[in-house]
Coordinates of C-alpha atoms and ligand atoms in Angstrom, one line a residue:
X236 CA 146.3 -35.4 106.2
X237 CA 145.8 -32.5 108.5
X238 CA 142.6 -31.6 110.1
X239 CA 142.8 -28.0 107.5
X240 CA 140.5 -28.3 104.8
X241 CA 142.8 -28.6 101.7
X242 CA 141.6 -25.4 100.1
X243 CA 141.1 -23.4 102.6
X244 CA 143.4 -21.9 105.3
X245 CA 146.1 -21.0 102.8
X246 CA 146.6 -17.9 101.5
X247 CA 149.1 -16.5 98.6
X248 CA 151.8 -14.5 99.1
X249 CA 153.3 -12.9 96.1
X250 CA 156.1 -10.3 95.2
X251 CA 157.4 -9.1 91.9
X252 CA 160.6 -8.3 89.9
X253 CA 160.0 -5.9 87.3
X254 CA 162.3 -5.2 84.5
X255 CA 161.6 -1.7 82.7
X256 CA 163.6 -1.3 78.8
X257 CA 164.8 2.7 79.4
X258 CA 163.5 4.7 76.8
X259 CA 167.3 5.9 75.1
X260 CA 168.4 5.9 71.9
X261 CA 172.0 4.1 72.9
X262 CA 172.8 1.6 75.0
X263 CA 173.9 1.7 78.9
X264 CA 177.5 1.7 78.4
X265 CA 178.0 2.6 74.5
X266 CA 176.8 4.3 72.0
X267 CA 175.0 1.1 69.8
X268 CA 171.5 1.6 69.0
X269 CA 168.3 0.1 71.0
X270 CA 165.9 0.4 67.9
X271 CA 163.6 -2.8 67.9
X272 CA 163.2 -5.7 65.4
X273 CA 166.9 -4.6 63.4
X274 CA 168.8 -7.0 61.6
X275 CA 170.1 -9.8 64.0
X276 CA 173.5 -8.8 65.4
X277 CA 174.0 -5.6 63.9
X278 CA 173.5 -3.1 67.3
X279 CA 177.0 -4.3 68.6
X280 CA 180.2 -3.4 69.3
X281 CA 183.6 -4.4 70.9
X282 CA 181.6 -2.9 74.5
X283 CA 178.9 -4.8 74.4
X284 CA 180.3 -8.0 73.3
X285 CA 182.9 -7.4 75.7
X286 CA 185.5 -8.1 73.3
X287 CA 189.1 -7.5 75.4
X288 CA 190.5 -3.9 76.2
X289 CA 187.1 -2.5 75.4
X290 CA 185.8 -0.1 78.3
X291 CA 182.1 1.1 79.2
X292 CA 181.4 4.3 79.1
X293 CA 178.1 5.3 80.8
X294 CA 174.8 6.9 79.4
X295 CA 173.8 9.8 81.3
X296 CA 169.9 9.7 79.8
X297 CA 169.5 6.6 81.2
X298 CA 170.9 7.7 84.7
X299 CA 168.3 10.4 84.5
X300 CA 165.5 8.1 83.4
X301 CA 165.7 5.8 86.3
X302 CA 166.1 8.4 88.6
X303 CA 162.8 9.8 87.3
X304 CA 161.2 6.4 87.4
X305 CA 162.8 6.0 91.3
X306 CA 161.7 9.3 92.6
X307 CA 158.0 8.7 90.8
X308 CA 157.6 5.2 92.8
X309 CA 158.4 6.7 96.0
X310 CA 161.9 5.6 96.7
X311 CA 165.3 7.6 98.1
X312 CA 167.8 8.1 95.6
X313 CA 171.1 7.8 96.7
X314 CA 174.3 9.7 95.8
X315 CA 176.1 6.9 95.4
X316 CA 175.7 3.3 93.9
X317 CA 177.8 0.5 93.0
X318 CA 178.0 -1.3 89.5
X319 CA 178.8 -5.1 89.7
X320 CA 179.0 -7.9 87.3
X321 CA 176.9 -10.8 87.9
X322 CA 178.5 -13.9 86.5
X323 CA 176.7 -16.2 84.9
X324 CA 177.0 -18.6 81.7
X325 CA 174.6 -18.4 79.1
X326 CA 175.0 -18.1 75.1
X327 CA 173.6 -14.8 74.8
X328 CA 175.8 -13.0 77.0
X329 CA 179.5 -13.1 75.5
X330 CA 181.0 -11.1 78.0
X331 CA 180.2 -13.9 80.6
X332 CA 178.6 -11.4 82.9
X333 CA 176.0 -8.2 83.3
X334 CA 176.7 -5.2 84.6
X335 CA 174.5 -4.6 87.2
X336 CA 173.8 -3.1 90.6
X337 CA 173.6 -5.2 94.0
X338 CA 174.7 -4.6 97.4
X339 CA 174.4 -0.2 96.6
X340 CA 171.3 0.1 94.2
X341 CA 170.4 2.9 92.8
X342 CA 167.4 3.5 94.4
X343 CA 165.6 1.5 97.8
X344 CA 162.4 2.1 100.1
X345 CA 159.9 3.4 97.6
X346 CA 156.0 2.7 98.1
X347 CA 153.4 2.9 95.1
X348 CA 149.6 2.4 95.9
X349 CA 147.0 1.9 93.8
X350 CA 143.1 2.2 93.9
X351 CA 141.1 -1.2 93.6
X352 CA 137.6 -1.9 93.4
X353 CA 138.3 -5.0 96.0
X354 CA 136.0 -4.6 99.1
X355 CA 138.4 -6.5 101.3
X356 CA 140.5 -3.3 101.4
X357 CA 138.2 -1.1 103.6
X358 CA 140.2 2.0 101.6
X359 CA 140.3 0.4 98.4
X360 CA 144.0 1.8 98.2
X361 CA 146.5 -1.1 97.5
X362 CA 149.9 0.0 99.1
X363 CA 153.2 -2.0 97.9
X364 CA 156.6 -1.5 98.9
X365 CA 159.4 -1.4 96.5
X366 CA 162.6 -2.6 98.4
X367 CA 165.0 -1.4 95.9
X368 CA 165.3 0.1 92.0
X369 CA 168.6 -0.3 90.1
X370 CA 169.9 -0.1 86.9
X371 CA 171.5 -3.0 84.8
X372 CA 172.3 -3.7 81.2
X373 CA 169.9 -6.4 79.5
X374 CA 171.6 -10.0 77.8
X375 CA 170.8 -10.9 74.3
X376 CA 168.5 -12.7 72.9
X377 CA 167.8 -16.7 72.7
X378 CA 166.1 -17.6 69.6
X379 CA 164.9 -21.7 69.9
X380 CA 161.8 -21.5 67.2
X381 CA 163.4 -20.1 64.4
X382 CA 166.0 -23.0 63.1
X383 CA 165.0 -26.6 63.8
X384 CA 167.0 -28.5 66.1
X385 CA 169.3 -25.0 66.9
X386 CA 169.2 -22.5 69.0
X387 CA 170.3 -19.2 67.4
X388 CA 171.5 -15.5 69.4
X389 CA 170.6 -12.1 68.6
X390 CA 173.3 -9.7 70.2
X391 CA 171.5 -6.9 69.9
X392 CA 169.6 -6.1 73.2
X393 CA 173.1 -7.1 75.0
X394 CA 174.1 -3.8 76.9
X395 CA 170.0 -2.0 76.8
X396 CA 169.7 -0.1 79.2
X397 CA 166.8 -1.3 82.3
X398 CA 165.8 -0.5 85.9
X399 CA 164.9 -3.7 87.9
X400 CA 162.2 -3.2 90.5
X401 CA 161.7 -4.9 93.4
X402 CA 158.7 -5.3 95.4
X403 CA 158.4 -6.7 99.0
X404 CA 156.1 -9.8 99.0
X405 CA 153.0 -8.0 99.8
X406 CA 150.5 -9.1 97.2
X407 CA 148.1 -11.3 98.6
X408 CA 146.2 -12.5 95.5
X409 CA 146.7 -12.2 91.7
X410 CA 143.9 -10.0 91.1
X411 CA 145.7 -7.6 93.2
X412 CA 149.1 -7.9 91.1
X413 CA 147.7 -7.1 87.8
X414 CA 145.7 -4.1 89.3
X415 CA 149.2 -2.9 90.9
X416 CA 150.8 -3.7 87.5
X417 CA 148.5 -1.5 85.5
X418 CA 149.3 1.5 87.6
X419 CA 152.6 1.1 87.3
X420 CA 152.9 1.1 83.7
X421 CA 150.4 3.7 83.8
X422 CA 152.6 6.1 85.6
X423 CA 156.1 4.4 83.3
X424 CA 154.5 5.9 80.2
X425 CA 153.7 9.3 81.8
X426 CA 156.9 8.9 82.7
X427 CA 158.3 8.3 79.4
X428 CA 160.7 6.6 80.9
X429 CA 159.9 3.5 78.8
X430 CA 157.2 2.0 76.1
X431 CA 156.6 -0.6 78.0
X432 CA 155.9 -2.8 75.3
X433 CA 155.5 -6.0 77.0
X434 CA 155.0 -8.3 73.2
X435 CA 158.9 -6.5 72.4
X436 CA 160.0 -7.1 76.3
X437 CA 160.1 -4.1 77.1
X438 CA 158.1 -4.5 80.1
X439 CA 159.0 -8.0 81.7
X440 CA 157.6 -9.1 84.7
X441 CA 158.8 -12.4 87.1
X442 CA 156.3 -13.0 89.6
X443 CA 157.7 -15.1 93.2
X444 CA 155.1 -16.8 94.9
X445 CA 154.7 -19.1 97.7
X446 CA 152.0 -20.2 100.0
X447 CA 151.7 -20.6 103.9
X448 CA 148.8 -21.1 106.1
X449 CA 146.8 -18.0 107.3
X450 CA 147.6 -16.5 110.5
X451 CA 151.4 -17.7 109.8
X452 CA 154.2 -15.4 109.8
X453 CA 157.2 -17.0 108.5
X454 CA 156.9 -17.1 104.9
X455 CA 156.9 -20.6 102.9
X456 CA 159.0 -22.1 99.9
X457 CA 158.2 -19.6 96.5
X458 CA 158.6 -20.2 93.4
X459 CA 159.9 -17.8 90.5
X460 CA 157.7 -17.6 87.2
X461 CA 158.7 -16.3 84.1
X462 CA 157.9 -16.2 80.2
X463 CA 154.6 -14.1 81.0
X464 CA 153.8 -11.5 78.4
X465 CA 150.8 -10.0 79.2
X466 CA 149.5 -8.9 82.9
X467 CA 146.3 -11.1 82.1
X468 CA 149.5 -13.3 81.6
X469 CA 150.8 -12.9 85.1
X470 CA 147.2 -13.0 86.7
X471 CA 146.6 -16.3 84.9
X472 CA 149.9 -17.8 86.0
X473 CA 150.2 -17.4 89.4
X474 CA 146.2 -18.8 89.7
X475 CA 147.8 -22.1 88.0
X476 CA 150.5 -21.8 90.3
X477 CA 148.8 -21.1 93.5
X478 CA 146.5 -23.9 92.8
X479 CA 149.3 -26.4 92.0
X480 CA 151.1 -25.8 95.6
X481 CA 147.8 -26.0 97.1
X482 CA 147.4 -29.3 95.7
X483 CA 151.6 -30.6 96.6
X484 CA 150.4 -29.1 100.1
X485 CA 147.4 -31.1 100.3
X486 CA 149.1 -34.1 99.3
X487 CA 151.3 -33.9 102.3
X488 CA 154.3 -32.8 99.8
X489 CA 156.6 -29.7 99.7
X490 CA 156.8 -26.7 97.5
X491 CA 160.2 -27.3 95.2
X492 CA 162.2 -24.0 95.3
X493 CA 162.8 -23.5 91.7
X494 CA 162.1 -21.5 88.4
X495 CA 158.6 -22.0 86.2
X496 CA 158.0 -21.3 82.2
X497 CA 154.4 -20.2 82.1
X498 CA 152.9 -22.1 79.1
X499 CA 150.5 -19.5 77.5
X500 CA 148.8 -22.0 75.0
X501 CA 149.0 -24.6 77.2
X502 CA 148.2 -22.8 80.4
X503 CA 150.3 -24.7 82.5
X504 CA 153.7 -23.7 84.2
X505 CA 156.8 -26.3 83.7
X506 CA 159.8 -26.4 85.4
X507 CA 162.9 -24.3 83.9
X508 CA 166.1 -25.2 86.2
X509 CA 166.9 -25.5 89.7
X510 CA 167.5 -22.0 91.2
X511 CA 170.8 -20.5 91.6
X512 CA 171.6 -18.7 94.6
X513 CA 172.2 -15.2 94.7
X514 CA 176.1 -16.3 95.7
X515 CA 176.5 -18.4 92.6
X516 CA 176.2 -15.2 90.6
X517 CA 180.0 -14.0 92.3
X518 CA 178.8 -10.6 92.3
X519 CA 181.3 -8.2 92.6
X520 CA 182.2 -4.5 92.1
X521 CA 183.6 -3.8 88.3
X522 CA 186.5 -2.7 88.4
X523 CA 186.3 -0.9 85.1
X524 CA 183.3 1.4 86.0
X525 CA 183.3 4.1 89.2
X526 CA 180.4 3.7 91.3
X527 CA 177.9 5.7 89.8
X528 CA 177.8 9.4 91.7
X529 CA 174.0 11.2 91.4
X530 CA 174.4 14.9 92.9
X531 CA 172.1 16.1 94.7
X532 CA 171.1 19.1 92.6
X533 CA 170.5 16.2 89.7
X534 CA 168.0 14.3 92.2
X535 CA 166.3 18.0 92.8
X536 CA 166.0 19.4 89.3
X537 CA 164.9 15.5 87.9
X538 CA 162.0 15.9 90.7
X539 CA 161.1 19.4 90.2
X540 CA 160.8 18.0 86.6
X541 CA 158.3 15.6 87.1
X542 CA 155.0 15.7 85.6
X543 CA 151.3 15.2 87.2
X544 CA 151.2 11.6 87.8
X545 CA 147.8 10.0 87.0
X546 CA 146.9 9.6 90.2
X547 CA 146.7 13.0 90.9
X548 CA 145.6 13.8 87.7
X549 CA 142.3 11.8 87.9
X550 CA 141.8 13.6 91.4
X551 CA 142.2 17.1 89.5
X552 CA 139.7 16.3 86.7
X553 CA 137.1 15.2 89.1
X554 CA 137.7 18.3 90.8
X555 CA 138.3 21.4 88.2
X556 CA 136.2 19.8 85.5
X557 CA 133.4 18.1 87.9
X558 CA 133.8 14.9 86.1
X559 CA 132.3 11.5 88.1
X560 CA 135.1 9.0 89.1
X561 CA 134.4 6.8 86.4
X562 CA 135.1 9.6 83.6
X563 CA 137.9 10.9 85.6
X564 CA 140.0 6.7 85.3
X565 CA 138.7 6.3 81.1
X566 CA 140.5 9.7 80.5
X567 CA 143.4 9.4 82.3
X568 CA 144.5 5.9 81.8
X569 CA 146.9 7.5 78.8
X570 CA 148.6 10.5 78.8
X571 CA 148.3 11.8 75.4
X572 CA 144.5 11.1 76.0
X573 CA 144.2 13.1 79.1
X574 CA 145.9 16.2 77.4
X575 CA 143.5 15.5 74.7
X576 CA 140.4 15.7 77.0
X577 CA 141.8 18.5 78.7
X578 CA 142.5 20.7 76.1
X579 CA 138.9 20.2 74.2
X580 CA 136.9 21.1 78.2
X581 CA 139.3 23.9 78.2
X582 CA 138.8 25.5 74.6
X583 CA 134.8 24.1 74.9
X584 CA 133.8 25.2 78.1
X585 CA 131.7 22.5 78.3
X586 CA 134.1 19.7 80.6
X587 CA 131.0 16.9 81.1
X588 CA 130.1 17.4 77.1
X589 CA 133.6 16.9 76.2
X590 CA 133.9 14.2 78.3
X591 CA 130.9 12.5 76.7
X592 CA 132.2 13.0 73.3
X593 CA 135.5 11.3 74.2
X594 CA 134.1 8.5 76.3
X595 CA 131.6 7.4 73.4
X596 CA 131.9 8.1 69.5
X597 CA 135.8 10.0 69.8
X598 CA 137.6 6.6 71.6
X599 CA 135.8 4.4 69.5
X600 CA 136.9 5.7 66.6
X601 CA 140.5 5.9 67.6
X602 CA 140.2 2.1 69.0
X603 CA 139.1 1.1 65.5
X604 CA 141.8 2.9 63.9
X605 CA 144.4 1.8 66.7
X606 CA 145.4 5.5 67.1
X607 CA 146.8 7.2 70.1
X608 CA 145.3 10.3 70.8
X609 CA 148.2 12.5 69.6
X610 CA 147.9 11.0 66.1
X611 CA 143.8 10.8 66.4
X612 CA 143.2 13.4 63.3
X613 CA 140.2 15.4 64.8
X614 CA 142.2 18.0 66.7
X615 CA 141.0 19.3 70.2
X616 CA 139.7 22.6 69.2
X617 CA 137.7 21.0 66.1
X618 CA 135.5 18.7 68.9
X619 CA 135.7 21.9 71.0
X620 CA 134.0 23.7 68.1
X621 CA 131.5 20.9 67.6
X622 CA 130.7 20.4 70.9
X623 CA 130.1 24.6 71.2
X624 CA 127.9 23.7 67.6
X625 CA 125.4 21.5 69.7
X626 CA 125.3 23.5 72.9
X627 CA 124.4 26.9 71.0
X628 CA 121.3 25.1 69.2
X629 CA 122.9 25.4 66.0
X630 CA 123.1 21.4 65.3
X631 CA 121.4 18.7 66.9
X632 CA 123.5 15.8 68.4
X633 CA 122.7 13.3 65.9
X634 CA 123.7 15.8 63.0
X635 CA 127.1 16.1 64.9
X636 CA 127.6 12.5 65.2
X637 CA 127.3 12.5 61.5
X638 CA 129.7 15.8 61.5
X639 CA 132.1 14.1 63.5
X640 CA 131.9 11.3 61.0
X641 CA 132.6 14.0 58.6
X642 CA 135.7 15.6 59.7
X643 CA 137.2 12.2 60.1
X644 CA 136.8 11.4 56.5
X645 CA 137.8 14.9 56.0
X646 CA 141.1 14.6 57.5
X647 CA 141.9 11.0 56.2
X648 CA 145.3 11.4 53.9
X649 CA 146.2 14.6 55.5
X650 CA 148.8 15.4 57.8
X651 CA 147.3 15.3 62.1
X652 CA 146.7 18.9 62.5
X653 CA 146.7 20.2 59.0
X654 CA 144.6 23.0 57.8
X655 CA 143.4 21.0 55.1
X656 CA 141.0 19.1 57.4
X657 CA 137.6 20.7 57.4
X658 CA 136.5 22.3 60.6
X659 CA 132.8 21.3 61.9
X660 CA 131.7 24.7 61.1
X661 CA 132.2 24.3 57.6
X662 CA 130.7 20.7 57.1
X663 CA 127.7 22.2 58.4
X664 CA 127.8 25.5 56.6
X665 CA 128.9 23.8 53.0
X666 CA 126.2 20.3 53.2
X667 CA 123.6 22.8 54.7
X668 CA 123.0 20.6 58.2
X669 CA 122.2 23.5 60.9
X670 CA 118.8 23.2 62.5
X671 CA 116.3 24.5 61.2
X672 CA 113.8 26.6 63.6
X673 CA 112.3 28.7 60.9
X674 CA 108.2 28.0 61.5
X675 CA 107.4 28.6 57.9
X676 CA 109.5 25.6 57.1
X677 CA 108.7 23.3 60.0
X678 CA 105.0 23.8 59.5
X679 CA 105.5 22.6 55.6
X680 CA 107.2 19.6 56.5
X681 CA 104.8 18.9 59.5
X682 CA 101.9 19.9 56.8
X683 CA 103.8 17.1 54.3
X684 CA 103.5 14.5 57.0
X685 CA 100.1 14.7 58.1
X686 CA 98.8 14.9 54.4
X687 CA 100.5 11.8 53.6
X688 CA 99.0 9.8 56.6
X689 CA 95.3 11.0 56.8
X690 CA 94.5 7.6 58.2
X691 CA 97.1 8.1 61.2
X692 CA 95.5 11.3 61.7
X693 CA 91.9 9.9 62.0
X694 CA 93.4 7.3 64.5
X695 CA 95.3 10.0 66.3
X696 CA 92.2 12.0 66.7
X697 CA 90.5 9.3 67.8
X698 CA 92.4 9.0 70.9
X699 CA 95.8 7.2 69.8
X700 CA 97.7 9.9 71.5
X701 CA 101.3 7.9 70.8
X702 CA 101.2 8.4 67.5
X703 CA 102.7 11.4 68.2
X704 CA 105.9 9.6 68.1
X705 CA 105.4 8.7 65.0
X706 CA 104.5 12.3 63.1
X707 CA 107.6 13.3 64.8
X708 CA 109.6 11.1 62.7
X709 CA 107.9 11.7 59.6
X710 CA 109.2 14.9 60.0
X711 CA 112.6 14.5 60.8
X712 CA 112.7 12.1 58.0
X713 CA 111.3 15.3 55.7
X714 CA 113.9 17.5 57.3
X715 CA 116.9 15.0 57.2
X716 CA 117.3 15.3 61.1
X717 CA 117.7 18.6 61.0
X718 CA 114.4 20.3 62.1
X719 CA 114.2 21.3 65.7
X720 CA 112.5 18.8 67.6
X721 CA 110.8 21.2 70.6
X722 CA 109.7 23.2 67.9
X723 CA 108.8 20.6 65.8
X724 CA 106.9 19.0 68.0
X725 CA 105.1 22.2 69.6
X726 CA 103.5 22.7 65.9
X727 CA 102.7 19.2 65.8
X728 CA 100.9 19.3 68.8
X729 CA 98.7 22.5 68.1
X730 CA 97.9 21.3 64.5
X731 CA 96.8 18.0 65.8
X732 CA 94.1 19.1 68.2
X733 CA 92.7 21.3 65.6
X734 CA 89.2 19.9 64.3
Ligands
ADP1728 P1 165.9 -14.4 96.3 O1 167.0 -14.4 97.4 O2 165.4 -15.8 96.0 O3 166.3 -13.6 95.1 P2 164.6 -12.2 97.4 O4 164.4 -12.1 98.9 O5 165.7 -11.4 96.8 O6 164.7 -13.7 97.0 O7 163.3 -11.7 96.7 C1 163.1 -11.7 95.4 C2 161.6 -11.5 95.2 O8 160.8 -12.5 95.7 C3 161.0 -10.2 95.8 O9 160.1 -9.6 94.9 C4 160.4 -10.7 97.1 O10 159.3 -9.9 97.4 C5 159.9 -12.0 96.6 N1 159.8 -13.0 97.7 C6 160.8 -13.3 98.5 N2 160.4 -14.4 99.3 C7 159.2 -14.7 99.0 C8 158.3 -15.7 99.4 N3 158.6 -16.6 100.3 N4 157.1 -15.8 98.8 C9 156.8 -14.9 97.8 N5 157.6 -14.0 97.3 C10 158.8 -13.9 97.9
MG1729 MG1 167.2 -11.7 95.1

């Protein structure tokens, strides 16, 4: 045993491999569907089986996707990069290699940073580099739990189109690689560079990790995990891992280099094969494909395309629409939800209110109906109108819950958007909810109230001053919510000090 505490004195060093599903209709290098959850080898062809004589032809969208995705993370695009094969046997990939890119990548040098709520970072900004981005056509699929005792293979991912990202090992802990990870999906689906659906593997992440002591520079023996499909996944399974060389450490043992299954129901990470080598993969050039040539003008026009990344986009709504930080994260986190936000302060005038509105009753009820806010069927400028309902007096914010409640029963069955949908306006006009401030009326239901609690009134008059509370009810109750409470409570007051 060393004098080191086992625990202590070691810290984690992590880096990531990213692979990203582009978001085309075909497939890298022919013109075979990438639709999801189709009928097992149906999506194929004589390309992407690699059936002899048949040549790849390349996908310009997906070109333009990863440049997009390259140029959002930070990193120099170059003109030119080279497609290899990577050899390699498996049963789900016929053609005995993947096209890929290796020694000329797409894209290299990129950094993304993200803000944390970890105090260690005296900025709370979380910078990672990306070493390189490139592009590569997935392998099919292996299927072991359908048929028992068989393995089966579903051809029809072979030849989808991904970018592969590759960070240096500059996570320190695995709270700090799911915090990264968020962000950068975040910024993927403003993008729409993917759906980075991580259940359909769209979004697969392989985390590396090793440990050495603190204070060291050389880094130790790491370890590749896989099979994680969740971030909370990847956070989970590199705690497991971490702990486990900890403990072959502490033992006086060392870290295996090798590949690990993370075991989601079992929670545990076992052992998938001994490593290859990147030269056991025979990398080479293809010979049937040019290197791939971006111009220039491509690279400019794909960045002067870009849109607000969320990052910048939080910092704006804090700043034009005066919202707190906190407001600014909720809304942004999606971007169909931040247009939706933006376009109800815009039309409202009221950027806090509409803020609230969102944050509370409006994102509940799309979480319970699993709806994106695109497809959420109260539109923008009906909660704009709502919202204006309540700040010009004429509806209390109770009513307008119930109003809100309204329009979403309303617009059930009808298309998103439709005229059919009733606006706020006219649930209030048509079930009569508007406030009412009219004394005549007020004073009858506040009259109503006291007469049918004379013994409240004795009690009240007697010095039980919080009783008010309780008249005020009665008449709300009288008014169905609707009556004015200042007002209401203004009559209240005078008729209860009368003798
Ligand atoms: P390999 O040659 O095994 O493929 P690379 O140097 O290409 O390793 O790195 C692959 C990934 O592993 C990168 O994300 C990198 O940041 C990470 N990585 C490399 N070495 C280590 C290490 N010792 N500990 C943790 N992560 C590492
Ligand atoms: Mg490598």
């Amino acid at each position: 045993m060393t004098d080191r505490a086992p625990d202590a004195g070691y810290e984690a060093v992590i880096g990531l491999e990213i692979h990203v599903q582009l978001r085309t209709e075909e497939k890298l290098f022919c013109p075979d569907g990438t639709g999801f959850g189709e009928v097992p080898n149906t999506n194929v062809c004589p390309v992407c089986l690699g059936l002899p004589g048949a040549l790849p032809v390349l996908n310009r969208e997906a070109v333009e996707l990863a440049v997009r995705a390259s140029l959002a993370f930070g990193c120099t695009v170059h003109q030119r990069s080279v497609w290899a094969r990577k050899n390699y046997f498996y049963p789900d990939l016929p053609k005995g290699y993947q096209i890929s890119q290796f020694e000329e990548p797409l894209a290299t040098d990129g950094v993304f940073r993200v803000e944390t709520d970890d105090t260690s970072d005296p900025v709370g900004r979380l910078a990672i580099r990306i070493r390189r981005i490139h592009m590569e056509e997935d392998a099919g699929k292996s299927i072991h739990d359908r048929f028992e005792g068989a393995t089966a293979v579903d051809l029809n991912r072979t030849g989808t189109p991904l970018i592969e990202m590759v960070t240096e090992p500059d996570f320190r802990s695995p709270a700090q690689v799911r915090a990264w990870l968020t962000g950068v999906k975040q910024v993927l689906e403003y993008l729409e560079v993917s759906d980075c659906n991580m259940e359909e593997g769209s979004l697969r992440v392989d985390a590396n990790v090793s440990i050495r002591p603190v204070g060291s520079e050389p880094l130790g023996t790491k370890t590749e995990l896989k099979n994680m499909n969740s971030f909370s996944g990847v956070e989970r399974a590199l705690d497991v891992e971490i702990a486990r060389q900890r403990d072959v450490v502490a033992m006086g043992g060392q870290v295996a280099h090798q590949t690990l299954l993370w075991d989601e129901r079992r929670g545990d990470v076992r052992p998938m094969r001994s490593k290859e080598e990147s030269h056991d993969y025979r990398y080479f050039p293809d010979p049937d494909l040019p290197p791939l040539q971006v111009s220039e003008n491509l690279i400019e026009a794909v960045k002067a395309q870009l849109p607000e990344l969320p990052a910048a986009r939080r910092t704006r709504f804090r700043e034009d629409y005066g919202l707190p930080a906190y407001d600014a994260g909720v809304l942004t986190a999606r971007r169909p939800l931040a247009d939706y936000y933006e376009e109800t302060a815009r039309t409202s005038g009221a950027p806090k209110e509409a803020s609230n509105w969102i944050m509370g009753p409006v994102l509940a009820a799309m979480n319970a109906r699993d709806l994106e806010a695109d497809d959420f069927p109260v539109r923008p400028v009906h909660l704009a109108e709502l919202i204006d309902l309540v700040e010009e007096g004429t509806i209390n914010r109770n009513v307008a819950k119930d109003v809100l409640g309204r329009m979403l029963e309303s617009a059930a069955g009808v298309e998103v958007g439709s005229a059919a949908a009733k606006t706020p306006a006219e649930i209030v006009r048509e079930e009569g909810l508007a406030t009412v401030s009219d004394t005549g009326r007020l004073e009858a239901w506040v009259e109503d109230a006291l007469a049918a609690h004379p013994e409240e009134v004795a009690r009240f008059r007697d010095g039980e001053t919080r009783l008010q509370g309780f008249f005020m009810g009665e008449v709300m109750k009288r008014s169905r919510g609707k009556a004015d409470p200042t007002e209401v409570a203004r009559i209240l007051t005078e008729r209860l000090e009368e003798t």
